[in-house]
PDB file of C-alpha atoms in Angstrom:
ATOM      1  CA  UNK A   1       9.862 -41.200  22.915  1.00  0.00           C
ATOM      2  CA  UNK A   2      11.437 -42.611  26.028  1.00  0.00           C
ATOM      3  CA  UNK A   3      10.311 -45.574  27.479  1.00  0.00           C
ATOM      4  CA  UNK A   4      12.037 -48.582  29.657  1.00  0.00           C
ATOM      5  CA  UNK A   5      12.037 -51.982  29.698  1.00  0.00           C
ATOM      6  CA  UNK A   6      12.791 -54.011  32.839  1.00  0.00           C
ATOM      7  CA  UNK A   7      12.417 -57.950  33.293  1.00  0.00           C
ATOM      8  CA  UNK A   8       9.538 -59.751  33.464  1.00  0.00           C
ATOM      9  CA  UNK A   9       8.767 -61.062  37.397  1.00  0.00           C
ATOM     10  CA  UNK A  10       7.834 -61.980  39.510  1.00  0.00           C
ATOM     11  CA  UNK A  11      11.257 -63.191  40.891  1.00  0.00           C
ATOM     12  CA  UNK A  12      11.643 -65.796  43.895  1.00  0.00           C
ATOM     13  CA  UNK A  13      15.435 -66.356  45.189  1.00  0.00           C
ATOM     14  CA  UNK A  14      15.996 -67.597  48.468  1.00  0.00           C
ATOM     15  CA  UNK A  15      17.006 -65.318  51.718  1.00  0.00           C
ATOM     16  CA  UNK A  16      20.550 -64.853  51.344  1.00  0.00           C
ATOM     17  CA  UNK A  17      20.322 -64.971  48.489  1.00  0.00           C
ATOM     18  CA  UNK A  18      22.824 -62.746  45.055  1.00  0.00           C
ATOM     19  CA  UNK A  19      19.317 -60.530  43.322  1.00  0.00           C
ATOM     20  CA  UNK A  20      19.981 -58.149  40.314  1.00  0.00           C
ATOM     21  CA  UNK A  21      16.878 -57.092  38.017  1.00  0.00           C
ATOM     22  CA  UNK A  22      17.801 -55.903  34.489  1.00  0.00           C
ATOM     23  CA  UNK A  23      16.576 -52.012  32.935  1.00  0.00           C
ATOM     24  CA  UNK A  24      17.474 -51.047  29.808  1.00  0.00           C
ATOM     25  CA  UNK A  25      15.878 -47.161  28.918  1.00  0.00           C
ATOM     26  CA  UNK A  26      15.331 -45.644  25.474  1.00  0.00           C
ATOM     27  CA  UNK A  27      15.501 -41.887  26.249  1.00  0.00           C
ATOM     28  CA  UNK A  28      16.976 -39.184  24.247  1.00  0.00           C
ATOM     29  CA  UNK A  29      19.658 -36.609  25.724  1.00  0.00           C
ATOM     30  CA  UNK A  30      21.260 -37.648  29.362  1.00  0.00           C
ATOM     31  CA  UNK A  31      18.438 -38.691  31.902  1.00  0.00           C
ATOM     32  CA  UNK A  32      18.422 -39.393  35.065  1.00  0.00           C
ATOM     33  CA  UNK A  33      17.397 -43.039  36.246  1.00  0.00           C
ATOM     34  CA  UNK A  34      15.550 -44.060  39.832  1.00  0.00           C
ATOM     35  CA  UNK A  35      14.600 -47.767  40.597  1.00  0.00           C
ATOM     36  CA  UNK A  36      10.947 -47.056  42.810  1.00  0.00           C
ATOM     37  CA  UNK A  37      10.313 -49.925  45.550  1.00  0.00           C
ATOM     38  CA  UNK A  38       6.191 -50.525  45.843  1.00  0.00           C
ATOM     39  CA  UNK A  39       5.219 -52.720  49.775  1.00  0.00           C
ATOM     40  CA  UNK A  40       2.627 -53.942  49.337  1.00  0.00           C
ATOM     41  CA  UNK A  41      -0.693 -51.303  50.040  1.00  0.00           C
ATOM     42  CA  UNK A  42       2.157 -48.316  50.484  1.00  0.00           C
ATOM     43  CA  UNK A  43       2.815 -45.722  47.426  1.00  0.00           C
ATOM     44  CA  UNK A  44       6.008 -45.937  44.775  1.00  0.00           C
ATOM     45  CA  UNK A  45       8.649 -44.952  47.837  1.00  0.00           C
ATOM     46  CA  UNK A  46      12.391 -43.702  44.979  1.00  0.00           C
ATOM     47  CA  UNK A  47      15.229 -46.360  46.236  1.00  0.00           C
ATOM     48  CA  UNK A  48      18.530 -44.578  44.469  1.00  0.00           C
ATOM     49  CA  UNK A  49      19.303 -42.651  41.638  1.00  0.00           C
ATOM     50  CA  UNK A  50      21.538 -41.513  39.637  1.00  0.00           C
ATOM     51  CA  UNK A  51      21.940 -39.118  37.225  1.00  0.00           C
ATOM     52  CA  UNK A  52      25.067 -39.131  34.875  1.00  0.00           C
ATOM     53  CA  UNK A  53      27.000 -41.388  33.176  1.00  0.00           C
ATOM     54  CA  UNK A  54      28.969 -44.382  35.317  1.00  0.00           C
ATOM     55  CA  UNK A  55      27.320 -42.806  38.526  1.00  0.00           C
ATOM     56  CA  UNK A  56      26.404 -45.511  40.281  1.00  0.00           C
ATOM     57  CA  UNK A  57      22.550 -44.981  42.713  1.00  0.00           C
ATOM     58  CA  UNK A  58      23.101 -47.059  46.574  1.00  0.00           C
ATOM     59  CA  UNK A  59      20.840 -47.405  48.676  1.00  0.00           C
ATOM     60  CA  UNK A  60      19.856 -49.885  51.990  1.00  0.00           C
ATOM     61  CA  UNK A  61      22.571 -52.631  50.290  1.00  0.00           C
ATOM     62  CA  UNK A  62      20.732 -51.813  47.565  1.00  0.00           C
ATOM     63  CA  UNK A  63      23.007 -50.763  43.284  1.00  0.00           C
ATOM     64  CA  UNK A  64      23.032 -49.427  40.009  1.00  0.00           C
ATOM     65  CA  UNK A  65      25.593 -48.148  37.968  1.00  0.00           C
ATOM     66  CA  UNK A  66      24.483 -45.817  35.061  1.00  0.00           C
ATOM     67  CA  UNK A  67      25.475 -47.286  32.042  1.00  0.00           C
ATOM     68  CA  UNK A  68      25.130 -44.618  28.974  1.00  0.00           C
ATOM     69  CA  UNK A  69      26.941 -47.385  26.451  1.00  0.00           C
ATOM     70  CA  UNK A  70      24.518 -50.380  27.337  1.00  0.00           C
ATOM     71  CA  UNK A  71      21.926 -47.692  28.464  1.00  0.00           C
ATOM     72  CA  UNK A  72      21.529 -50.111  31.795  1.00  0.00           C
ATOM     73  CA  UNK A  73      20.687 -49.396  35.090  1.00  0.00           C
ATOM     74  CA  UNK A  74      20.545 -52.771  36.623  1.00  0.00           C
ATOM     75  CA  UNK A  75      18.853 -53.360  40.132  1.00  0.00           C
ATOM     76  CA  UNK A  76      21.625 -55.334  42.864  1.00  0.00           C
ATOM     77  CA  UNK A  77      21.552 -56.893  46.569  1.00  0.00           C
ATOM     78  CA  UNK A  78      24.034 -59.400  47.432  1.00  0.00           C
ATOM     79  CA  UNK A  79      22.465 -61.152  50.468  1.00  0.00           C
ATOM     80  CA  UNK A  80      18.430 -60.217  49.370  1.00  0.00           C
ATOM     81  CA  UNK A  81      15.891 -60.570  53.221  1.00  0.00           C
ATOM     82  CA  UNK A  82      12.534 -61.217  53.183  1.00  0.00           C
ATOM     83  CA  UNK A  83      11.372 -57.992  53.890  1.00  0.00           C
ATOM     84  CA  UNK A  84      12.917 -56.924  50.604  1.00  0.00           C
ATOM     85  CA  UNK A  85      10.117 -58.437  48.600  1.00  0.00           C
ATOM     86  CA  UNK A  86       7.944 -56.788  46.942  1.00  0.00           C
ATOM     87  CA  UNK A  87       7.820 -54.167  43.692  1.00  0.00           C
ATOM     88  CA  UNK A  88      10.320 -52.559  41.932  1.00  0.00           C
ATOM     89  CA  UNK A  89      10.125 -50.583  39.556  1.00  0.00           C
ATOM     90  CA  UNK A  90      12.483 -47.864  36.883  1.00  0.00           C
ATOM     91  CA  UNK A  91      12.408 -45.328  36.115  1.00  0.00           C
ATOM     92  CA  UNK A  92      13.645 -42.557  33.710  1.00  0.00           C
ATOM     93  CA  UNK A  93      12.502 -39.010  33.407  1.00  0.00           C
ATOM     94  CA  UNK A  94      14.261 -36.428  31.339  1.00  0.00           C
ATOM     95  CA  UNK A  95      12.625 -33.406  32.888  1.00  0.00           C
ATOM     96  CA  UNK A  96      15.246 -31.817  34.815  1.00  0.00           C
ATOM     97  CA  UNK A  97      14.608 -33.973  39.159  1.00  0.00           C
ATOM     98  CA  UNK A  98      11.463 -33.667  40.870  1.00  0.00           C
ATOM     99  CA  UNK A  99       9.082 -37.053  40.066  1.00  0.00           C
ATOM    100  CA  UNK A 100       8.297 -34.758  37.187  1.00  0.00           C
ATOM    101  CA  UNK A 101       8.323 -36.804  33.598  1.00  0.00           C
ATOM    102  CA  UNK A 102       9.505 -39.774  34.738  1.00  0.00           C
ATOM    103  CA  UNK A 103       8.740 -42.713  31.981  1.00  0.00           C
ATOM    104  CA  UNK A 104       7.751 -46.206  34.142  1.00  0.00           C
ATOM    105  CA  UNK A 105       9.212 -49.971  33.612  1.00  0.00           C
ATOM    106  CA  UNK A 106       6.086 -52.311  34.211  1.00  0.00           C
ATOM    107  CA  UNK A 107       7.357 -53.321  37.948  1.00  0.00           C
ATOM    108  CA  UNK A 108       9.268 -56.726  38.841  1.00  0.00           C
ATOM    109  CA  UNK A 109       8.127 -58.754  41.531  1.00  0.00           C
ATOM    110  CA  UNK A 110      10.758 -59.662  44.091  1.00  0.00           C
ATOM    111  CA  UNK A 111       9.574 -62.786  46.139  1.00  0.00           C
ATOM    112  CA  UNK A 112      11.986 -63.701  48.770  1.00  0.00           C
ATOM    113  CA  UNK A 113      11.170 -67.663  49.930  1.00  0.00           C
ATOM    114  CA  UNK A 114      12.401 -68.137  54.393  1.00  0.00           C
TER     115      UNK A 114
ATOM    116  CA  UNK B   1       9.126 -39.090  58.387  1.00  0.00           C
ATOM    117  CA  UNK B   2       7.524 -37.611  56.279  1.00  0.00           C
ATOM    118  CA  UNK B   3       4.411 -38.802  53.725  1.00  0.00           C
ATOM    119  CA  UNK B   4       1.788 -38.268  51.066  1.00  0.00           C
ATOM    120  CA  UNK B   5      -1.673 -38.842  51.583  1.00  0.00           C
ATOM    121  CA  UNK B   6      -4.995 -40.342  49.688  1.00  0.00           C
ATOM    122  CA  UNK B   7      -8.012 -40.409  50.210  1.00  0.00           C
ATOM    123  CA  UNK B   8     -10.213 -42.294  49.485  1.00  0.00           C
ATOM    124  CA  UNK B   9      -8.209 -45.699  48.716  1.00  0.00           C
ATOM    125  CA  UNK B  10     -11.061 -46.753  46.425  1.00  0.00           C
ATOM    126  CA  UNK B  11     -13.314 -45.603  45.027  1.00  0.00           C
ATOM    127  CA  UNK B  12     -16.088 -47.131  43.032  1.00  0.00           C
ATOM    128  CA  UNK B  13     -18.220 -45.426  40.812  1.00  0.00           C
ATOM    129  CA  UNK B  14     -20.564 -45.493  37.540  1.00  0.00           C
ATOM    130  CA  UNK B  15     -19.814 -44.353  34.189  1.00  0.00           C
ATOM    131  CA  UNK B  16     -20.363 -40.842  32.751  1.00  0.00           C
ATOM    132  CA  UNK B  17     -19.898 -39.137  37.024  1.00  0.00           C
ATOM    133  CA  UNK B  18     -17.413 -36.425  37.853  1.00  0.00           C
ATOM    134  CA  UNK B  19     -15.310 -37.971  40.688  1.00  0.00           C
ATOM    135  CA  UNK B  20     -12.260 -35.645  41.902  1.00  0.00           C
ATOM    136  CA  UNK B  21      -9.644 -37.681  43.824  1.00  0.00           C
ATOM    137  CA  UNK B  22      -7.366 -36.397  46.490  1.00  0.00           C
ATOM    138  CA  UNK B  23      -3.889 -35.468  48.349  1.00  0.00           C
ATOM    139  CA  UNK B  24      -2.342 -34.249  50.729  1.00  0.00           C
ATOM    140  CA  UNK B  25       1.770 -34.120  49.202  1.00  0.00           C
ATOM    141  CA  UNK B  26       4.249 -32.932  52.011  1.00  0.00           C
ATOM    142  CA  UNK B  27       4.169 -29.879  53.271  1.00  0.00           C
ATOM    143  CA  UNK B  28       6.582 -27.714  52.322  1.00  0.00           C
ATOM    144  CA  UNK B  29       6.733 -29.448  48.716  1.00  0.00           C
ATOM    145  CA  UNK B  30       6.781 -26.585  45.562  1.00  0.00           C
ATOM    146  CA  UNK B  31       5.839 -29.786  42.517  1.00  0.00           C
ATOM    147  CA  UNK B  32       3.012 -31.834  42.578  1.00  0.00           C
ATOM    148  CA  UNK B  33       1.983 -34.520  40.496  1.00  0.00           C
ATOM    149  CA  UNK B  34      -0.204 -37.575  39.405  1.00  0.00           C
ATOM    150  CA  UNK B  35       0.153 -40.501  37.924  1.00  0.00           C
ATOM    151  CA  UNK B  36      -1.870 -43.718  37.174  1.00  0.00           C
ATOM    152  CA  UNK B  37      -0.775 -47.214  37.071  1.00  0.00           C
ATOM    153  CA  UNK B  38      -3.358 -48.858  34.549  1.00  0.00           C
ATOM    154  CA  UNK B  39      -3.643 -52.671  35.599  1.00  0.00           C
ATOM    155  CA  UNK B  40      -1.162 -54.969  34.331  1.00  0.00           C
ATOM    156  CA  UNK B  41       0.261 -52.047  32.856  1.00  0.00           C
ATOM    157  CA  UNK B  42       3.164 -48.928  33.846  1.00  0.00           C
ATOM    158  CA  UNK B  43       2.921 -46.198  34.968  1.00  0.00           C
ATOM    159  CA  UNK B  44       2.484 -43.165  33.193  1.00  0.00           C
ATOM    160  CA  UNK B  45       2.354 -39.169  34.174  1.00  0.00           C
ATOM    161  CA  UNK B  46      -0.463 -37.704  34.229  1.00  0.00           C
ATOM    162  CA  UNK B  47       0.672 -33.808  34.895  1.00  0.00           C
ATOM    163  CA  UNK B  48       3.341 -31.833  37.261  1.00  0.00           C
ATOM    164  CA  UNK B  49       1.718 -28.781  39.219  1.00  0.00           C
ATOM    165  CA  UNK B  50       3.676 -26.249  40.332  1.00  0.00           C
ATOM    166  CA  UNK B  51       3.292 -22.272  41.691  1.00  0.00           C
ATOM    167  CA  UNK B  52      -0.652 -22.949  40.377  1.00  0.00           C
ATOM    168  CA  UNK B  53      -0.461 -23.742  37.495  1.00  0.00           C
ATOM    169  CA  UNK B  54       0.235 -26.718  35.262  1.00  0.00           C
ATOM    170  CA  UNK B  55       4.089 -27.036  33.983  1.00  0.00           C
ATOM    171  CA  UNK B  56       3.839 -30.399  32.103  1.00  0.00           C
ATOM    172  CA  UNK B  57       0.518 -32.907  31.432  1.00  0.00           C
ATOM    173  CA  UNK B  58       0.882 -35.843  29.466  1.00  0.00           C
ATOM    174  CA  UNK B  59      -0.976 -36.736  26.454  1.00  0.00           C
ATOM    175  CA  UNK B  60      -3.415 -38.316  28.396  1.00  0.00           C
ATOM    176  CA  UNK B  61      -3.982 -35.750  30.305  1.00  0.00           C
ATOM    177  CA  UNK B  62      -6.622 -34.452  27.940  1.00  0.00           C
ATOM    178  CA  UNK B  63      -9.931 -32.308  28.941  1.00  0.00           C
ATOM    179  CA  UNK B  64     -11.575 -34.587  31.144  1.00  0.00           C
ATOM    180  CA  UNK B  65      -8.693 -33.664  33.308  1.00  0.00           C
ATOM    181  CA  UNK B  66      -7.719 -30.962  35.491  1.00  0.00           C
ATOM    182  CA  UNK B  67      -6.135 -30.804  38.381  1.00  0.00           C
ATOM    183  CA  UNK B  68      -6.019 -27.841  41.772  1.00  0.00           C
ATOM    184  CA  UNK B  69      -4.504 -26.740  44.506  1.00  0.00           C
ATOM    185  CA  UNK B  70      -8.097 -25.646  46.359  1.00  0.00           C
ATOM    186  CA  UNK B  71      -5.883 -24.911  50.012  1.00  0.00           C
ATOM    187  CA  UNK B  72      -3.005 -24.132  50.850  1.00  0.00           C
ATOM    188  CA  UNK B  73      -2.599 -27.931  51.190  1.00  0.00           C
ATOM    189  CA  UNK B  74      -4.881 -30.597  49.501  1.00  0.00           C
ATOM    190  CA  UNK B  75      -3.771 -31.538  45.769  1.00  0.00           C
ATOM    191  CA  UNK B  76      -6.923 -32.632  43.725  1.00  0.00           C
ATOM    192  CA  UNK B  77      -6.916 -33.980  40.638  1.00  0.00           C
ATOM    193  CA  UNK B  78     -11.291 -34.251  39.385  1.00  0.00           C
ATOM    194  CA  UNK B  79     -12.264 -36.557  36.071  1.00  0.00           C
ATOM    195  CA  UNK B  80     -15.161 -34.735  34.617  1.00  0.00           C
ATOM    196  CA  UNK B  81     -17.955 -37.618  33.233  1.00  0.00           C
ATOM    197  CA  UNK B  82     -14.998 -41.473  33.599  1.00  0.00           C
ATOM    198  CA  UNK B  83     -14.990 -43.383  31.527  1.00  0.00           C
ATOM    199  CA  UNK B  84     -14.550 -47.535  31.838  1.00  0.00           C
ATOM    200  CA  UNK B  85     -10.538 -47.119  30.535  1.00  0.00           C
ATOM    201  CA  UNK B  86     -10.425 -44.482  33.799  1.00  0.00           C
ATOM    202  CA  UNK B  87     -10.673 -46.999  35.716  1.00  0.00           C
ATOM    203  CA  UNK B  88      -6.005 -47.476  37.079  1.00  0.00           C
ATOM    204  CA  UNK B  89      -4.905 -46.190  40.536  1.00  0.00           C
ATOM    205  CA  UNK B  90      -3.724 -42.994  40.207  1.00  0.00           C
ATOM    206  CA  UNK B  91      -0.729 -41.798  42.229  1.00  0.00           C
ATOM    207  CA  UNK B  92       0.010 -37.786  44.034  1.00  0.00           C
ATOM    208  CA  UNK B  93       3.577 -37.196  44.119  1.00  0.00           C
ATOM    209  CA  UNK B  94       5.481 -33.603  45.595  1.00  0.00           C
ATOM    210  CA  UNK B  95       8.831 -32.906  46.064  1.00  0.00           C
ATOM    211  CA  UNK B  96      10.553 -29.602  47.886  1.00  0.00           C
ATOM    212  CA  UNK B  97      12.596 -28.994  44.467  1.00  0.00           C
ATOM    213  CA  UNK B  98      12.260 -30.386  40.597  1.00  0.00           C
ATOM    214  CA  UNK B  99      16.590 -30.800  40.481  1.00  0.00           C
ATOM    215  CA  UNK B 100      17.811 -33.979  42.375  1.00  0.00           C
ATOM    216  CA  UNK B 101      15.013 -36.382  40.693  1.00  0.00           C
ATOM    217  CA  UNK B 102      12.927 -38.974  42.847  1.00  0.00           C
ATOM    218  CA  UNK B 103       9.997 -37.171  44.971  1.00  0.00           C
ATOM    219  CA  UNK B 104       7.924 -38.733  47.148  1.00  0.00           C
ATOM    220  CA  UNK B 105       4.802 -40.425  46.165  1.00  0.00           C
ATOM    221  CA  UNK B 106       1.208 -41.743  47.840  1.00  0.00           C
ATOM    222  CA  UNK B 107      -0.104 -45.140  49.006  1.00  0.00           C
ATOM    223  CA  UNK B 108      -2.468 -44.001  45.853  1.00  0.00           C
ATOM    224  CA  UNK B 109      -6.618 -45.269  45.175  1.00  0.00           C
ATOM    225  CA  UNK B 110      -7.647 -47.586  43.617  1.00  0.00           C
ATOM    226  CA  UNK B 111     -10.659 -45.782  40.768  1.00  0.00           C
ATOM    227  CA  UNK B 112     -13.250 -48.656  39.488  1.00  0.00           C
ATOM    228  CA  UNK B 113     -15.605 -47.135  37.046  1.00  0.00           C
ATOM    229  CA  UNK B 114     -18.786 -48.850  35.728  1.00  0.00           C
TER     230      UNK B 114
END
């Protein structure tokens, strides 16, 4: 079956540091890939997505590239801010879209210190 | 900005009792979903719902669970006879279409079964 593996947290960085959160996946076929972010007390918010190989998703300074050859979708940001502190979830779906049949990673808690 | 809302934010119930978790999806959305996250574990897909019927469900979604859209705005998840292992955060999500990917998630209801 499908699975997503992402780096365990918490990840603690200083403000303006470079961020990478690793995500690798196992799936049959060609899934769509997602990053969600969850701020304290809030729901999961779609951060970015990519639907086919070599696509790059980007939003709010975050980027991730769909790498079929390495089955990866690593999240990066060049300069993090305290407000980026949250839990980040990598996910995939082979169900065509929406929020249907998403397979999530365990989440990575990111802490940004001033 | 439109959002998915869920009530209650926290529900405590005794084993064997029935619970109903409520969600109000975004008003023009047509696809609805329930996910759950047991503490310390991954977010797991339960069910998707479209056109007043279940379109997909996972192995977790057994006969103890049911979903309903009782009116034009609410989407509910019922657990008929709760078990200790049903304790989790339950997330509702909705999307306008099945294509495109991602969906919008609510803040979750924390269910505690004692």
